[in-house]
Every structure is written in C-alpha cells, then in structure tokens.
PDB file of C-alpha atoms in Angstrom:
ATOM      1  CA  MET A   1     131.979 218.111 133.904  1.00  0.00           C
ATOM      2  CA  SER A   2     128.953 217.267 132.958  1.00  0.00           C
ATOM      3  CA  PRO A   3     128.451 218.004 129.064  1.00  0.00           C
ATOM      4  CA  HIS A   4     124.857 219.144 130.106  1.00  0.00           C
ATOM      5  CA  PRO A   5     125.526 221.312 133.418  1.00  0.00           C
ATOM      6  CA  HIS A   6     122.052 222.638 133.658  1.00  0.00           C
ATOM      7  CA  ARG A   7     120.351 219.198 133.489  1.00  0.00           C
ATOM      8  CA  ASP A   8     120.257 216.675 136.708  1.00  0.00           C
ATOM      9  CA  PRO A   9     120.147 213.403 135.389  1.00  0.00           C
ATOM     10  CA  GLU A  10     118.450 211.899 138.441  1.00  0.00           C
ATOM     11  CA  ARG A  11     115.837 214.565 137.912  1.00  0.00           C
ATOM     12  CA  LEU A  12     115.082 213.081 134.243  1.00  0.00           C
ATOM     13  CA  ILE A  13     112.171 211.033 134.112  1.00  0.00           C
ATOM     14  CA  PRO A  14     112.990 208.017 132.239  1.00  0.00           C
ATOM     15  CA  GLN A  15     110.938 207.128 128.629  1.00  0.00           C
ATOM     16  CA  PRO A  16     108.715 203.960 128.358  1.00  0.00           C
ATOM     17  CA  VAL A  17     110.245 201.323 126.710  1.00  0.00           C
ATOM     18  CA  ARG A  18     108.966 200.956 123.240  1.00  0.00           C
ATOM     19  CA  LEU A  19     108.078 197.148 122.327  1.00  0.00           C
ATOM     20  CA  THR A  20     107.693 195.250 118.824  1.00  0.00           C
ATOM     21  CA  PRO A  21     104.431 194.553 118.162  1.00  0.00           C
ATOM     22  CA  GLN A  22     105.413 191.094 118.190  1.00  0.00           C
ATOM     23  CA  GLN A  23     107.084 191.742 122.052  1.00  0.00           C
ATOM     24  CA  ALA A  24     103.362 192.960 123.121  1.00  0.00           C
ATOM     25  CA  HIS A  25     102.002 190.069 121.585  1.00  0.00           C
ATOM     26  CA  GLN A  26     104.143 187.458 123.599  1.00  0.00           C
ATOM     27  CA  GLU A  27     103.871 189.879 126.745  1.00  0.00           C
ATOM     28  CA  THR A  28      99.849 190.572 126.704  1.00  0.00           C
ATOM     29  CA  GLY A  29      99.222 186.956 125.393  1.00  0.00           C
ATOM     30  CA  ASP A  30     100.516 185.315 128.491  1.00  0.00           C
ATOM     31  CA  GLY A  31      98.522 187.812 130.954  1.00  0.00           C
ATOM     32  CA  GLN A  32     102.190 189.771 132.192  1.00  0.00           C
ATOM     33  CA  ALA A  33     100.603 192.800 131.013  1.00  0.00           C
ATOM     34  CA  VAL A  34      97.790 194.304 129.500  1.00  0.00           C
ATOM     35  CA  LEU A  35      97.406 195.376 126.003  1.00  0.00           C
ATOM     36  CA  LEU A  36      95.243 199.066 126.249  1.00  0.00           C
ATOM     37  CA  ASP A  37      93.940 200.510 122.653  1.00  0.00           C
ATOM     38  CA  VAL A  38      93.928 204.562 122.793  1.00  0.00           C
ATOM     39  CA  ARG A  39      92.343 204.419 119.384  1.00  0.00           C
ATOM     40  CA  GLU A  40      88.487 206.417 119.381  1.00  0.00           C
ATOM     41  CA  THR A  41      86.001 204.095 119.028  1.00  0.00           C
ATOM     42  CA  ALA A  42      85.338 203.986 115.194  1.00  0.00           C
ATOM     43  CA  GLU A  43      88.649 202.894 114.899  1.00  0.00           C
ATOM     44  CA  TRP A  44      88.349 200.525 117.598  1.00  0.00           C
ATOM     45  CA  LYS A  45      85.320 198.948 116.220  1.00  0.00           C
ATOM     46  CA  SER A  46      86.875 198.263 112.922  1.00  0.00           C
ATOM     47  CA  GLY A  47      89.445 196.425 114.064  1.00  0.00           C
ATOM     48  CA  HIS A  48      91.203 195.531 117.446  1.00  0.00           C
ATOM     49  CA  ALA A  49      93.827 193.094 118.713  1.00  0.00           C
ATOM     50  CA  PRO A  50      91.478 190.276 120.841  1.00  0.00           C
ATOM     51  CA  GLY A  51      91.812 190.202 124.396  1.00  0.00           C
ATOM     52  CA  ALA A  52      92.470 194.144 124.185  1.00  0.00           C
ATOM     53  CA  LEU A  53      90.996 196.950 126.365  1.00  0.00           C
ATOM     54  CA  HIS A  54      89.933 200.012 124.680  1.00  0.00           C
ATOM     55  CA  LEU A  55      90.467 203.687 126.685  1.00  0.00           C
ATOM     56  CA  PRO A  56      90.558 206.654 123.793  1.00  0.00           C
ATOM     57  CA  LEU A  57      93.680 208.738 124.639  1.00  0.00           C
ATOM     58  CA  SER A  58      91.111 211.776 124.679  1.00  0.00           C
ATOM     59  CA  ARG A  59      89.575 210.362 127.557  1.00  0.00           C
ATOM     60  CA  LEU A  60      92.944 209.511 129.197  1.00  0.00           C
ATOM     61  CA  ILE A  61      94.193 213.098 128.535  1.00  0.00           C
ATOM     62  CA  ALA A  62      90.402 214.040 129.964  1.00  0.00           C
ATOM     63  CA  GLY A  63      91.087 211.980 133.215  1.00  0.00           C
ATOM     64  CA  ALA A  64      89.738 208.779 132.734  1.00  0.00           C
ATOM     65  CA  ALA A  65      90.600 205.783 135.024  1.00  0.00           C
ATOM     66  CA  LEU A  66      92.394 203.431 133.256  1.00  0.00           C
ATOM     67  CA  PRO A  67      89.661 200.644 133.245  1.00  0.00           C
ATOM     68  CA  ALA A  68      89.279 197.812 136.810  1.00  0.00           C
ATOM     69  CA  SER A  69      90.909 195.002 134.711  1.00  0.00           C
ATOM     70  CA  ALA A  70      94.424 197.238 134.029  1.00  0.00           C
ATOM     71  CA  GLN A  71      94.833 198.786 137.445  1.00  0.00           C
ATOM     72  CA  GLY A  72      98.261 197.300 139.048  1.00  0.00           C
ATOM     73  CA  LYS A  73      99.335 195.786 135.749  1.00  0.00           C
ATOM     74  CA  PRO A  74     101.861 196.935 133.564  1.00  0.00           C
ATOM     75  CA  VAL A  75     100.018 198.346 130.391  1.00  0.00           C
ATOM     76  CA  VAL A  76     100.888 198.312 126.711  1.00  0.00           C
ATOM     77  CA  THR A  77      99.717 201.013 124.639  1.00  0.00           C
ATOM     78  CA  ILE A  78      98.663 200.421 120.798  1.00  0.00           C
ATOM     79  CA  CYS A  79      96.999 202.409 118.264  1.00  0.00           C
ATOM     80  CA  ARG A  80      96.996 203.260 114.094  1.00  0.00           C
ATOM     81  CA  SER A  81     100.591 204.333 114.416  1.00  0.00           C
ATOM     82  CA  GLY A  82     102.046 204.571 117.458  1.00  0.00           C
ATOM     83  CA  HIS A  83     102.093 208.210 117.768  1.00  0.00           C
ATOM     84  CA  ARG A  84      99.239 207.956 119.952  1.00  0.00           C
ATOM     85  CA  SER A  85     100.127 205.246 122.040  1.00  0.00           C
ATOM     86  CA  GLN A  86     103.513 206.347 123.036  1.00  0.00           C
ATOM     87  CA  GLN A  87     101.732 209.835 124.111  1.00  0.00           C
ATOM     88  CA  ALA A  88      99.488 207.691 126.161  1.00  0.00           C
ATOM     89  CA  ALA A  89     102.450 205.166 127.475  1.00  0.00           C
ATOM     90  CA  GLU A  90     103.905 208.638 128.475  1.00  0.00           C
ATOM     91  CA  LEU A  91     100.731 209.920 130.179  1.00  0.00           C
ATOM     92  CA  LEU A  92     100.166 206.681 132.466  1.00  0.00           C
ATOM     93  CA  ALA A  93     103.814 206.322 133.604  1.00  0.00           C
ATOM     94  CA  GLY A  94     103.657 209.881 134.728  1.00  0.00           C
ATOM     95  CA  ARG A  95     100.867 208.569 136.453  1.00  0.00           C
ATOM     96  CA  GLY A  96     102.885 206.129 138.306  1.00  0.00           C
ATOM     97  CA  VAL A  97     101.752 203.290 135.935  1.00  0.00           C
ATOM     98  CA  GLU A  98     104.302 200.610 134.204  1.00  0.00           C
ATOM     99  CA  ALA A  99     103.806 201.256 131.169  1.00  0.00           C
ATOM    100  CA  THR A 100     104.997 201.007 127.012  1.00  0.00           C
ATOM    101  CA  ASP A 101     103.443 201.851 123.744  1.00  0.00           C
ATOM    102  CA  VAL A 102     103.774 199.863 120.458  1.00  0.00           C
ATOM    103  CA  THR A 103     105.732 201.028 117.882  1.00  0.00           C
ATOM    104  CA  GLY A 104     104.384 201.442 114.390  1.00  0.00           C
ATOM    105  CA  GLY A 105     100.410 200.358 116.057  1.00  0.00           C
ATOM    106  CA  MET A 106      97.721 198.333 114.965  1.00  0.00           C
ATOM    107  CA  THR A 107      99.518 199.033 111.147  1.00  0.00           C
ATOM    108  CA  ALA A 108     102.292 197.387 112.080  1.00  0.00           C
ATOM    109  CA  TRP A 109     100.837 194.326 114.148  1.00  0.00           C
ATOM    110  CA  ALA A 110      98.358 193.318 111.225  1.00  0.00           C
ATOM    111  CA  ARG A 111     101.704 193.433 109.155  1.00  0.00           C
ATOM    112  CA  GLN A 112     103.133 190.704 111.220  1.00  0.00           C
ATOM    113  CA  GLY A 113     100.462 188.538 110.766  1.00  0.00           C
ATOM    114  CA  LEU A 114      99.179 189.076 114.340  1.00  0.00           C
ATOM    115  CA  PRO A 115      94.981 188.315 114.740  1.00  0.00           C
ATOM    116  CA  VAL A 116      93.008 191.706 114.086  1.00  0.00           C
ATOM    117  CA  THR A 117      89.324 191.062 115.255  1.00  0.00           C
ATOM    118  CA  GLY A 118      86.288 193.355 114.315  1.00  0.00           C
ATOM    119  CA  GLU A 119      83.498 194.541 116.128  1.00  0.00           C
ATOM    120  CA  GLY A 120      81.056 191.008 116.561  1.00  0.00           C
ATOM    121  CA  GLY A 121      84.370 188.586 116.500  1.00  0.00           C
ATOM    122  CA  GLY A 122      84.674 188.544 113.071  1.00  0.00           C
ATOM    123  CA  SER A 123      88.273 189.780 111.226  1.00  0.00           C
ATOM    124  CA  GLY A 124      88.597 193.111 111.862  1.00  0.00           C
ATOM    125  CA  VAL A 125      90.220 195.791 109.592  1.00  0.00           C
ATOM    126  CA  ILE A 126      92.414 198.810 110.412  1.00  0.00           C
ATOM    127  CA  ALA A 127      90.930 202.225 110.316  1.00  0.00           C
TER     128      ALA A 127
END
C-alpha cells in the first residue's frame, strides 16, 4: 500500500527542475533556451544578463503572453534571489511551457562572475 493512499502519483504535476547560474548561462548562451528575467522594470534596468528577455512576474500573473522570441522554446526564468523565478517557472509549466528557473537568481549569477549589463549596454548592478 502507498504511504500516501489519497495521492495519485500520476496526477501530481512535476515541479520544474532548477538550474545553477552556470547551467542556465550554458543553456541560454547557445540558444537552446531563452532566459526570461521576471523582475520589475527598475531592477531590470539596473542590471540583467546579456541576451535575457524581460517580462515581470506581475504581468505574467496577470496573463501576459511570453515575448514572441520565447514562444515555442524552453524558458529559464530568473529574478533577484530565486523566489519569483520559481513562481514564474511553475506558472509557465502550468500553461504547458517547458520552464525551469535559476537557483539564487541574479545575485548568484553575478557572484559567480557571469556577465551583467545595465541599461544602455554598460556594466550593470543587481538591485
């Protein structure tokens, strides 16, 4: 008998796998997947990963569609610390998108020495 008799394992929605910043950089850097930054606009403008697309979690929750260049591709979500991106990945997975997120977010991304660009293309900071 199952240790959880009221749970049907076939009905459980699998949780998206989380990536390290290095794994996310590799997967999105070669075009296998799209990096989607779900932070708010001011955070995005301060500093983001080069090549990332931007769609705040608040807009995603409100029903906004993925940017056209992200549609039909695996999506890796990222935020400042990993909490909002995990919510976004779960929301997208619920919509049928192949989605995962980055553990530690942009804070961990920058700490690992991965590139961060600001508005206008100069060096960025994580706000």
